[in-house]
Amino acid sequence: MSRIDDYVPVAGASEVEELRLLAARLEGKTIRNVNSTAVGGGVAEILTRMLPLLKELGVDARWDVIKGNERFFAVTKNMHNALHGMDVPVTGDDLDFFVDVNRRNAAEMDLASDILFIHDPQPIALVERKGDLGGKWIWRCHIDFTDPRPEIWAFLKGYIERYDGAVFSAPAFSRPLSVRQVLISPSIDPLSDKNRDLGEDEIDRVCAGYGIDRGRPIVTQISRFDYLKDPVGVIKAYRMVKEHMDCQLVLAGGGATDDPEGLRVLDEVKREAEGDPDVLVLFLPPASDIEINALQRASSVVLQKSLKEGFGLTVAEALWKAKPVIASAVGGIPLQIAHKYSGILTRTVEGAAFWIKQLLQEPEYARKLGVNGREHIRANYLITRHIRDYLLLFLSLYFEKDVIRL
Amino acid sequence: MSEPFRFHTRLNLVELLGRRAGTVRELLTGIREVPGASIYHHTHRFLQQHHFLSPEPPNDFAYWISGSLGLNDIGERLASIDTVRYRRINDLRTRYVEILEEALAARRNSWPVCQESDEFHFMSCRTFIIPLPAVARDAGEFLDILGRISVNSLYYHVFESRLWLERGENDFAVWFEARGDHELAGALARLDPYTITLEGLRQEIIGLVRRHVQDR
């Protein structure tokens, strides 16, 4: 596990020093995180990495997990899909059951803390205990909120507005609310296996294992096999490029083997790629972080042609490796890429093809985009910035004004 | 003898106002009505987030008008506002309002509406100002500290204090003026920090102060 001083060489000594200054102002405050799972998923992953660092900084940060049965998680999965705009049934009975499970958890858990930091919809109704427990309560939304179904939004809004504030990952997720809303983007850990520096021999080994020729241009998209990532659109863009120049396409990603839709998309992609030895479709097993890291580093251009996206951290990962990235202007991607400065934003297959050709033929411009992209990630999307935002958020609960002198 | 210079740093927490714009008119209404902290955020965000880039992208309003509405003429006018001329955030707001009002008064066959996913989202910021242990009692100590403070600290003393806290000049110019170093103070006050990277600005200031020390 990394220690806070390990981040000095990548984030800078003054950045880490500022974290210490902020953490000192939270002395004596207890911060309790609550979510619905201890392992698996982005929330558990970030809490696992972040909590030891917060503790090392002297912050009394804790983490509890609510309990739920199969029905509870089936309801929350449907709520999750409904928040993405999907037409799934969430009945009044389901919502009553959801609240009931929250109340049982609230009765059993020790929630006494100065700050309650509640993650995602599953434990949202714990806030019913705000009146008797006191403390400051924040709801942290990690999911895409661009197009929620109105009835689910209305249900959640009733709870969100009981909190002292809500935190979203991208501006597009913000909605009119009577409570403060804060923007805190997710982050990447530059010291993790997915992002740490790799030797050329490690990159060579991974590429050789997959039969990728490092002597020719490599265009890559890393993402799970999902219609919303538009892998077939990526192959179409590649074909337009291939008419004019030599390159290889790598489509790599994981996914649950019990997800029927994921397997259907994978089959479709394989069919689309059939007969072209320069299109490589890789279904990666879990714990393929070093392989993903190597594939990104071996790439000439990285794509993220999503039709819809939460934040799109694969973009940050590729930019951190100083790669020129062509990505769709959806979800949190425009926060990570300023068009033509730190990457390219596109909206169509034709646009993606046009920019792949440009970047393959203008390596100096592509290099500059990559260098700028890496600096943008260094300044804004590393875990140290994420910790800083959380510390500022906690401190902000005790002040009213726009300018706060500590 | 003037007071020693106490270095500070500043850190921002970005807030979402839950307010959107899809047209020039909606943007104009928003600019008129949002708090000053929001105007400050949208006109300085790129400077903070892309402090290593030069030329850096323009302010958020110009970037959106050009990029999402395709109105490059209005975008260019907004991008060219000489922010360094303004000493109060409300005066800067007024300039944006004037340009957008003039644009709307011009005849056009139709005004674009952006795609839903491209809407402008109004944001704001809360600024935390934190004193650092570093204190300079003379120009030599000032030079030594300036070389190692974070870009956040540099940003605070040059941009934040002058416009957002409305002190009129950057903190460095004010301190050297109080010490009686009028020529150096004048040179520091004349700097245009909006057209240079923060590291470039740091080197520029170090160069000015170093020459001043050598000339004495």
XYZ file of C-alpha atoms in Angstrom:
622
model
C 0.000 0.000 0.000
C 1.359 3.413 -0.932
C 2.233 6.025 1.679
C 1.509 9.723 1.302
C 5.162 10.674 0.769
C 5.351 8.210 -2.136
C 3.231 10.738 -4.073
C 5.762 13.574 -3.721
C 7.725 12.671 -6.886
C 4.564 12.585 -9.041
C 2.278 15.200 -7.472
C 4.913 17.535 -6.026
C 6.111 18.248 -2.485
C 3.987 21.383 -2.112
C 0.790 19.505 -3.075
C 1.415 16.910 -0.378
C 2.311 19.633 2.115
C -1.025 21.339 1.415
C -2.808 18.088 2.258
C -1.078 18.073 5.631
C -2.099 21.690 6.277
C -5.746 20.892 5.515
C -5.803 17.625 7.455
C -4.496 19.422 10.551
C -7.619 21.636 10.474
C -9.812 18.533 10.799
C -8.183 17.340 13.997
C -10.764 15.946 16.398
C -13.427 15.369 13.726
C -14.679 11.883 12.951
C -15.623 11.171 9.344
C -17.674 8.056 8.685
C -18.036 6.722 5.129
C -20.972 4.425 4.459
C -21.559 2.434 1.263
C -23.042 -0.912 0.295
C -20.033 -3.082 -0.506
C -16.559 -3.610 0.927
C -15.076 -5.135 -2.237
C -15.697 -4.756 -5.949
C -16.867 -1.648 -7.724
C -15.356 1.802 -8.007
C -16.519 3.133 -4.630
C -14.950 0.316 -2.632
C -11.799 0.617 -4.739
C -11.342 4.330 -4.071
C -12.167 4.001 -0.350
C -9.689 1.131 -0.029
C -6.910 3.281 -1.451
C -7.937 6.568 0.129
C -8.705 5.687 3.738
C -5.161 4.616 4.691
C -3.840 7.864 3.194
C -6.384 9.966 5.108
C -5.481 8.152 8.324
C -1.782 8.721 7.663
C -2.566 12.419 7.291
C -4.118 12.297 10.761
C -7.794 12.330 9.703
C -10.069 10.070 11.748
C -11.771 8.503 8.711
C -13.844 5.343 9.116
C -15.790 3.110 6.757
C -18.924 1.055 7.332
C -20.986 -1.068 4.971
C -24.759 -1.550 5.112
C -26.263 -5.013 4.986
C -28.866 -6.046 2.459
C -30.361 -9.235 1.093
C -30.830 -10.383 -2.490
C -34.095 -8.512 -2.901
C -32.563 -5.264 -1.636
C -29.737 -5.424 -4.151
C -32.153 -6.377 -6.943
C -34.159 -3.233 -6.127
C -31.047 -1.036 -5.967
C -29.824 -2.478 -9.289
C -33.153 -1.519 -10.866
C -32.921 1.933 -9.276
C -29.422 2.260 -10.722
C -30.675 1.390 -14.212
C -33.647 3.748 -13.851
C -31.230 6.530 -12.937
C -29.520 5.851 -16.251
C -32.883 6.425 -17.936
C -33.722 2.748 -18.550
C -37.363 1.688 -18.425
C -37.183 -0.833 -15.567
C -39.897 -1.486 -12.994
C -39.388 -0.051 -9.506
C -42.683 -0.445 -7.646
C -43.963 1.290 -4.541
C -43.442 -1.987 -2.657
C -39.839 -2.048 -3.818
C -39.262 1.458 -2.501
C -40.936 0.624 0.841
C -38.668 -2.410 1.141
C -35.652 -0.258 0.261
C -36.486 2.218 3.023
C -37.182 -0.590 5.491
C -33.724 -2.134 4.910
C -32.139 1.293 5.375
C -34.016 1.764 8.664
C -32.921 -1.639 9.961
C -29.310 -0.772 9.140
C -29.651 2.643 10.737
C -30.945 1.035 13.932
C -28.066 -1.467 14.114
C -25.121 0.705 13.043
C -23.022 2.994 15.187
C -23.399 6.180 13.164
C -22.198 8.656 15.782
C -19.741 10.928 13.936
C -19.045 14.553 13.165
C -19.431 13.981 9.423
C -21.447 11.230 7.733
C -20.309 10.662 4.154
C -22.924 8.471 2.485
C -22.026 6.976 -0.902
C -24.549 6.320 -3.697
C -28.286 5.572 -3.484
C -28.187 2.265 -1.538
C -27.708 3.784 1.964
C -29.289 7.182 1.156
C -32.192 6.827 3.630
C -29.849 6.563 6.627
C -30.225 10.337 6.700
C -33.547 9.814 8.472
C -31.415 9.624 11.622
C -29.875 13.049 11.095
C -32.393 14.611 13.500
C -31.500 12.453 16.488
C -27.783 11.935 15.757
C -26.864 15.434 14.624
C -23.595 15.932 12.751
C -23.058 17.002 9.158
C -24.381 14.727 6.427
C -23.156 14.621 2.813
C -24.471 12.441 0.018
C -21.835 11.398 -2.517
C -23.219 10.370 -5.912
C -20.739 8.339 -7.967
C -23.097 7.456 -10.804
C -24.280 9.036 -14.040
C -27.280 11.227 -13.328
C -27.805 12.846 -16.722
C -31.166 11.301 -17.547
C -32.839 9.807 -14.462
C -36.410 8.534 -14.644
C -38.576 11.199 -12.987
C -40.241 9.003 -10.351
C -36.907 7.634 -9.085
C -35.381 11.079 -9.131
C -38.326 12.445 -7.116
C -37.921 9.633 -4.564
C -34.177 10.237 -4.142
C -34.528 14.008 -4.162
C -36.715 13.756 -1.046
C -33.714 12.246 0.754
C -30.931 14.270 -0.910
C -32.503 17.507 0.277
C -32.264 16.359 3.897
C -28.472 16.287 3.599
C -26.186 19.278 4.156
C -24.844 18.862 0.654
C -24.539 16.571 -2.346
C -21.432 15.724 -4.346
C -21.464 14.868 -8.059
C -18.684 13.712 -10.394
C -19.526 15.834 -13.443
C -21.377 19.126 -14.031
C -23.992 17.400 -16.218
C -25.178 15.392 -13.197
C -26.124 18.539 -11.295
C -29.838 19.367 -10.980
C -31.832 22.063 -9.236
C -31.675 21.192 -5.522
C -32.264 23.139 -2.326
C -28.917 22.005 -0.880
C -25.333 22.855 -1.832
C -23.886 20.810 -4.683
C -20.182 20.196 -5.003
C -18.223 18.937 -8.002
C -15.603 16.358 -7.110
C -14.274 14.334 -9.982
C -12.878 10.871 -9.487
C -9.171 10.260 -9.841
C -6.518 7.781 -10.821
C -3.795 6.448 -8.582
C -0.464 6.995 -10.365
C 1.195 4.362 -8.185
C -1.283 1.554 -8.898
C -0.456 -1.315 -11.264
C -2.762 0.192 -13.868
C -0.881 3.484 -13.961
C 2.648 3.086 -12.581
C 5.640 3.387 -14.911
C 6.477 0.219 -16.809
C 9.756 -0.814 -18.359
C 9.912 -1.268 -22.136
C 10.612 -4.958 -21.557
C 7.312 -5.332 -19.659
C 5.415 -3.567 -22.467
C 7.185 -5.740 -25.089
C 6.322 -8.897 -23.162
C 2.596 -8.047 -22.974
C 2.409 -7.044 -26.653
C 4.279 -10.144 -27.772
C 1.891 -12.281 -25.732
C -1.068 -10.858 -27.656
C 0.691 -10.873 -31.031
C 0.800 -7.082 -31.323
C 3.522 -5.643 -33.578
C 5.135 -2.674 -31.822
C 6.832 -1.666 -35.052
C 3.518 -0.556 -36.601
C 0.970 2.039 -35.421
C -1.401 0.778 -32.717
C -4.858 2.289 -32.141
C -6.481 1.123 -28.905
C -9.762 1.346 -27.038
C -9.831 -0.054 -23.513
C -13.340 -0.550 -22.142
C -15.766 -3.271 -21.210
C -17.806 -4.760 -24.055
C -20.916 -2.632 -23.868
C -23.046 -0.974 -26.579
C -22.538 2.350 -24.819
C -18.787 2.145 -25.539
C -19.569 1.766 -29.282
C -16.905 -0.867 -30.092
C -18.461 -1.510 -33.513
C -18.209 2.223 -34.255
C -14.524 2.021 -33.352
C -13.996 -0.780 -35.900
C -15.810 1.291 -38.549
C -13.544 4.266 -37.841
C -10.481 1.993 -38.027
C -11.623 0.695 -41.460
C -11.857 4.256 -42.792
C -8.314 4.898 -41.578
C -7.009 1.600 -42.910
C -7.980 2.576 -46.471
C -5.189 5.151 -46.339
C -2.594 3.944 -43.861
C -1.292 0.915 -42.056
C -2.325 0.377 -38.432
C -3.538 -2.209 -35.954
C -6.642 -1.922 -33.787
C -6.787 -3.289 -30.247
C -10.161 -3.521 -28.502
C -9.553 -4.726 -24.976
C -11.684 -4.887 -21.897
C -13.197 -7.029 -19.231
C -16.733 -7.653 -18.136
C -18.749 -10.051 -16.064
C -18.991 -13.478 -17.647
C -22.556 -13.744 -16.333
C -23.614 -10.516 -18.075
C -25.578 -11.735 -21.130
C -25.518 -8.330 -22.790
C -21.729 -8.071 -22.457
C -21.250 -11.468 -24.093
C -23.644 -10.523 -26.883
C -21.657 -7.341 -27.591
C -18.400 -9.296 -27.514
C -19.777 -11.767 -30.105
C -20.936 -8.912 -32.304
C -17.530 -7.236 -32.107
C -15.747 -10.485 -32.941
C -18.000 -10.994 -35.969
C -17.321 -7.443 -37.131
C -13.574 -8.000 -36.749
C -13.539 -11.404 -38.446
C -11.081 -11.865 -41.287
C -8.861 -8.905 -40.375
C -5.720 -10.058 -38.561
C -4.951 -6.448 -37.622
C -8.021 -6.167 -35.390
C -7.400 -7.724 -32.018
C -10.350 -8.285 -29.670
C -9.162 -9.098 -26.145
C -11.548 -10.158 -23.401
C -9.379 -9.589 -20.346
C -9.836 -11.455 -17.076
C -10.117 -9.521 -13.771
C -6.773 -8.344 -12.356
C -5.366 -7.469 -15.791
C -4.152 -4.074 -14.602
C -0.566 -4.473 -15.781
C -1.761 -5.723 -19.195
C -4.064 -2.686 -19.568
C -1.227 -0.403 -18.505
C 1.100 -1.974 -21.108
C -1.494 -1.830 -23.907
C -2.107 1.856 -23.226
C 1.605 2.599 -23.167
C 2.208 0.683 -26.418
C -0.521 2.640 -28.256
C 0.074 5.322 -30.870
C -3.445 6.699 -30.337
C -6.029 5.827 -27.681
C -9.783 6.040 -28.375
C -12.765 6.304 -26.046
C -15.686 6.493 -28.418
C -18.419 6.153 -25.782
C -22.021 7.052 -26.564
C -22.652 7.661 -22.869
C -20.157 7.823 -20.058
C -20.005 8.355 -16.313
C -16.666 10.033 -15.868
C -14.577 7.921 -18.216
C -11.458 7.326 -16.129
C -9.866 5.280 -18.943
C -9.305 8.657 -20.615
C -7.377 9.919 -17.577
C -5.380 6.692 -17.519
C -4.318 7.090 -21.151
C -3.565 10.804 -20.784
C -1.441 10.048 -17.721
C 0.674 7.884 -20.030
C 1.063 10.961 -22.292
C -0.946 9.358 -25.079
C -2.901 11.354 -27.657
C -6.545 10.551 -26.919
C -9.561 10.870 -29.197
C -12.758 10.650 -27.152
C -16.445 11.462 -27.323
C -17.653 14.666 -25.720
C -19.910 12.872 -23.208
C -20.147 12.586 -19.392
C -16.957 13.673 -17.653
C -14.728 13.416 -20.744
C -14.871 17.139 -21.656
C -13.468 17.868 -18.179
C -10.439 15.759 -19.008
C -9.869 16.943 -22.566
C -9.791 20.524 -23.789
C -10.287 20.013 -27.538
C -7.075 20.412 -29.545
C -5.138 21.343 -26.384
C -4.960 18.148 -24.348
C -6.700 15.698 -26.683
C -9.428 15.527 -29.292
C -13.190 15.524 -28.731
C -15.379 13.932 -31.398
C -19.008 12.991 -31.831
C -19.074 10.706 -34.897
C -17.378 7.683 -36.467
C -16.201 9.876 -39.353
C -14.770 12.442 -36.929
C -12.893 9.737 -35.033
C -11.431 8.389 -38.308
C -10.428 11.873 -39.444
C -8.541 12.552 -36.198
C -6.874 9.109 -36.070
C -5.400 9.860 -39.508
C -4.324 13.341 -38.440
C -2.601 12.119 -35.291
C -0.897 9.151 -36.943
C 0.465 11.435 -39.664
C 1.385 14.314 -37.375
C 3.240 12.573 -34.554
C 4.717 15.840 -33.256
C 1.257 17.362 -32.747
C 0.059 14.060 -31.261
C 3.017 14.072 -28.885
C 2.203 17.608 -27.764
C -1.404 16.664 -27.033
C -0.152 13.742 -24.966
C 2.318 15.853 -23.001
C -0.363 18.463 -22.256
C -2.822 15.708 -21.355
C -0.424 14.220 -18.833
C 0.131 17.597 -17.179
C -3.620 18.188 -17.051
C -4.098 14.857 -15.274
C -1.189 15.599 -12.941
C -2.726 18.929 -11.970
C -6.344 17.803 -11.700
C -7.091 14.072 -11.642
C -4.611 12.316 -9.374
C -5.696 10.777 -6.078
C -3.921 13.592 -4.195
C -6.329 16.154 -5.727
C -9.222 13.855 -4.820
C -8.091 13.733 -1.179
C -7.663 17.524 -1.188
C -11.210 18.019 -2.465
C -12.603 15.731 0.216
C -10.699 17.589 2.942
C -11.970 20.926 1.586
C -15.502 19.534 1.416
C -15.376 18.430 5.057
C -13.963 21.799 6.152
C -16.511 23.720 4.078
C -19.327 22.280 6.208
C -18.264 24.560 9.038
C -18.194 27.822 7.053
C -20.806 29.852 5.196
C -18.879 32.358 3.071
C -17.340 32.044 -0.408
C -13.915 33.069 0.878
C -12.725 31.141 3.922
C -9.584 32.047 5.842
C -8.213 29.092 7.740
C 10.331 49.366 7.647
C 7.506 47.342 6.093
C 5.970 44.200 7.546
C 7.504 40.873 6.455
C 5.733 39.183 3.540
C 3.691 36.206 4.743
C 3.104 33.702 1.948
C -0.315 32.095 1.711
C -1.807 29.409 -0.438
C -5.329 29.042 -1.658
C -7.375 26.005 -2.595
C -10.747 25.958 -4.320
C -13.740 23.709 -3.893
C -15.941 23.783 -6.998
C -19.692 24.052 -6.479
C -22.452 23.309 -8.981
C -25.282 25.791 -9.205
C -27.753 23.384 -10.888
C -28.306 25.998 -13.580
C -27.787 25.450 -17.319
C -27.746 27.438 -20.560
C -28.396 26.148 -24.061
C -28.528 29.476 -25.956
C -26.729 32.814 -25.969
C -29.711 34.433 -24.246
C -29.742 31.851 -21.459
C -26.003 32.304 -21.008
C -26.481 36.068 -20.792
C -29.241 35.732 -18.189
C -27.060 33.388 -16.173
C -24.041 35.704 -16.305
C -26.247 38.555 -15.054
C -27.660 36.572 -12.144
C -25.033 34.152 -10.789
C -22.854 35.120 -7.807
C -19.527 36.855 -8.358
C -17.740 33.641 -7.317
C -19.253 31.973 -10.387
C -18.012 34.704 -12.760
C -14.592 34.447 -11.172
C -14.604 30.662 -11.534
C -15.618 30.624 -15.195
C -13.148 33.318 -16.193
C -10.214 31.780 -14.307
C -10.824 28.025 -14.302
C -8.699 27.328 -17.363
C -5.864 29.370 -15.924
C -5.839 27.189 -12.834
C -6.475 23.838 -14.455
C -4.215 24.384 -17.477
C -1.576 26.493 -15.773
C 1.150 24.637 -17.683
C -0.280 25.541 -21.124
C 0.416 28.608 -23.186
C -1.577 29.677 -24.987
C -4.141 28.297 -22.582
C -7.771 27.818 -23.640
C -9.913 30.942 -23.158
C -12.516 31.516 -20.466
C -15.415 29.042 -20.166
C -17.964 31.402 -21.731
C -15.899 31.920 -24.878
C -14.955 28.254 -25.127
C -18.622 27.206 -24.950
C -19.947 29.845 -27.354
C -17.357 28.848 -29.971
C -17.250 25.125 -29.331
C -20.872 24.265 -28.604
C -22.799 26.992 -30.448
C -20.298 27.479 -33.265
C -20.440 31.283 -32.869
C -16.767 31.891 -33.407
C -17.089 35.665 -33.821
C -18.750 36.154 -30.436
C -16.448 33.535 -28.902
C -13.410 35.447 -30.099
C -14.686 38.707 -28.642
C -15.298 37.049 -25.268
C -11.909 35.326 -25.377
C -10.183 38.627 -26.066
C -11.491 40.478 -23.018
C -8.444 41.991 -21.363
C -9.074 40.628 -17.886
C -6.014 42.302 -16.405
C -7.697 45.715 -16.929
C -10.462 44.878 -14.439
C -10.080 45.365 -10.728
C -13.565 44.336 -9.629
C -15.343 41.130 -10.548
C -18.601 42.972 -11.192
C -16.903 45.213 -13.750
C -15.659 42.110 -15.528
C -19.174 40.650 -15.423
C -20.523 43.843 -16.974
C -18.095 43.538 -19.883
C -19.328 40.015 -20.672
C -22.935 41.215 -20.456
C -22.209 44.130 -22.830
C -20.641 41.899 -25.479
C -23.484 39.380 -25.345
C -26.126 42.135 -25.443
C -24.438 43.702 -28.473
C -24.304 40.291 -30.149
C -27.971 39.628 -29.479
C -28.925 43.059 -30.811
C -27.280 42.223 -34.141
C -29.520 40.738 -36.792
C -29.136 37.061 -37.396
C -31.466 34.757 -39.298
C -31.467 32.274 -36.465
C -29.676 31.630 -33.196
C -28.255 28.198 -32.489
C -29.392 25.971 -29.642
C -26.782 23.518 -28.425
C -27.297 19.773 -28.099
C -28.606 18.746 -24.682
C -25.324 17.053 -23.806
C -23.429 20.255 -24.607
C -25.256 22.648 -22.290
C -23.306 25.196 -20.285
C -23.351 24.348 -16.575
C -22.907 27.251 -14.207
C -20.489 26.547 -11.408
C -18.981 28.504 -8.593
C -16.165 28.080 -6.117
C -15.377 28.415 -2.454
C -11.900 29.710 -1.821
C -9.860 28.574 1.178
C -6.914 30.792 2.088
C -4.254 29.200 4.258
C -1.149 30.896 5.699
C 2.110 29.092 4.940
C 5.041 28.994 7.354
C 7.162 30.870 4.770
C 7.896 34.534 5.616
C 10.199 36.899 3.695
C 11.842 39.812 5.467
C 13.813 41.068 2.493
C 14.077 40.652 -1.277
C 16.658 37.863 -0.954
C 14.379 35.746 1.240
C 11.471 36.595 -1.062
C 13.395 35.236 -4.071
C 14.325 32.067 -2.234
C 10.728 31.336 -1.187
C 9.156 32.312 -4.501
C 11.244 29.663 -6.227
C 9.718 26.837 -4.198
C 6.116 27.755 -3.318
C 3.301 25.852 -5.039
C 1.557 27.240 -8.106
C -1.513 27.561 -5.855
C 0.349 30.040 -3.677
C 1.673 31.978 -6.673
C -1.821 31.999 -8.129
C -3.290 33.356 -4.900
C -0.900 36.288 -4.600
C -1.134 37.284 -8.274
C -4.705 36.541 -9.427
C -6.897 35.861 -6.447
C -5.925 38.760 -4.231
C -6.005 41.327 -7.041
C -9.354 40.584 -8.652
C -11.360 38.230 -6.453
C -10.392 39.888 -3.167
C -10.361 43.250 -5.012
C -7.067 44.554 -3.613
C -6.335 46.436 -6.831
C -2.779 45.159 -7.372
C -1.079 41.822 -6.887
C 0.319 41.208 -3.397
C 3.948 41.265 -4.531
C 3.590 44.734 -6.073
C 1.861 45.989 -2.913
C 4.643 44.662 -0.638
C 7.525 46.099 -2.672
C 5.685 49.419 -2.912
C 5.353 49.503 0.886
C 9.109 48.849 1.133
C 9.768 51.876 -1.030
C 10.880 49.849 -4.069
C 8.622 51.883 -6.358
C 10.208 50.923 -9.671
C 10.070 47.192 -8.973
C 6.518 47.513 -7.612
C 5.499 49.280 -10.804
C 7.053 46.581 -12.975
C 5.297 43.866 -10.999
C 1.956 45.681 -11.240
C 2.307 46.030 -15.022
C 2.716 42.273 -15.600
C -0.049 40.626 -17.616
C -0.343 37.251 -15.894
C -3.138 36.123 -18.199
C -0.941 35.467 -21.208
C 1.809 33.362 -19.667
C 2.014 29.997 -17.865
C 2.273 30.130 -14.076
C 5.807 28.717 -14.214
C 6.675 31.332 -16.839
C 5.192 33.988 -14.568
C 7.203 32.710 -11.611
C 10.408 33.018 -13.651
C 9.405 36.489 -14.877
C 8.879 37.725 -11.308
C 12.103 36.094 -10.112
C 13.941 37.822 -12.984
C 12.519 41.249 -12.092
C 13.314 40.918 -8.384
C 16.788 39.511 -9.042
C 17.703 42.417 -11.340
C 16.401 44.805 -8.720
C 18.578 43.191 -6.028
C 21.651 43.243 -8.297
C 21.141 46.907 -9.227
C 21.070 48.098 -5.637
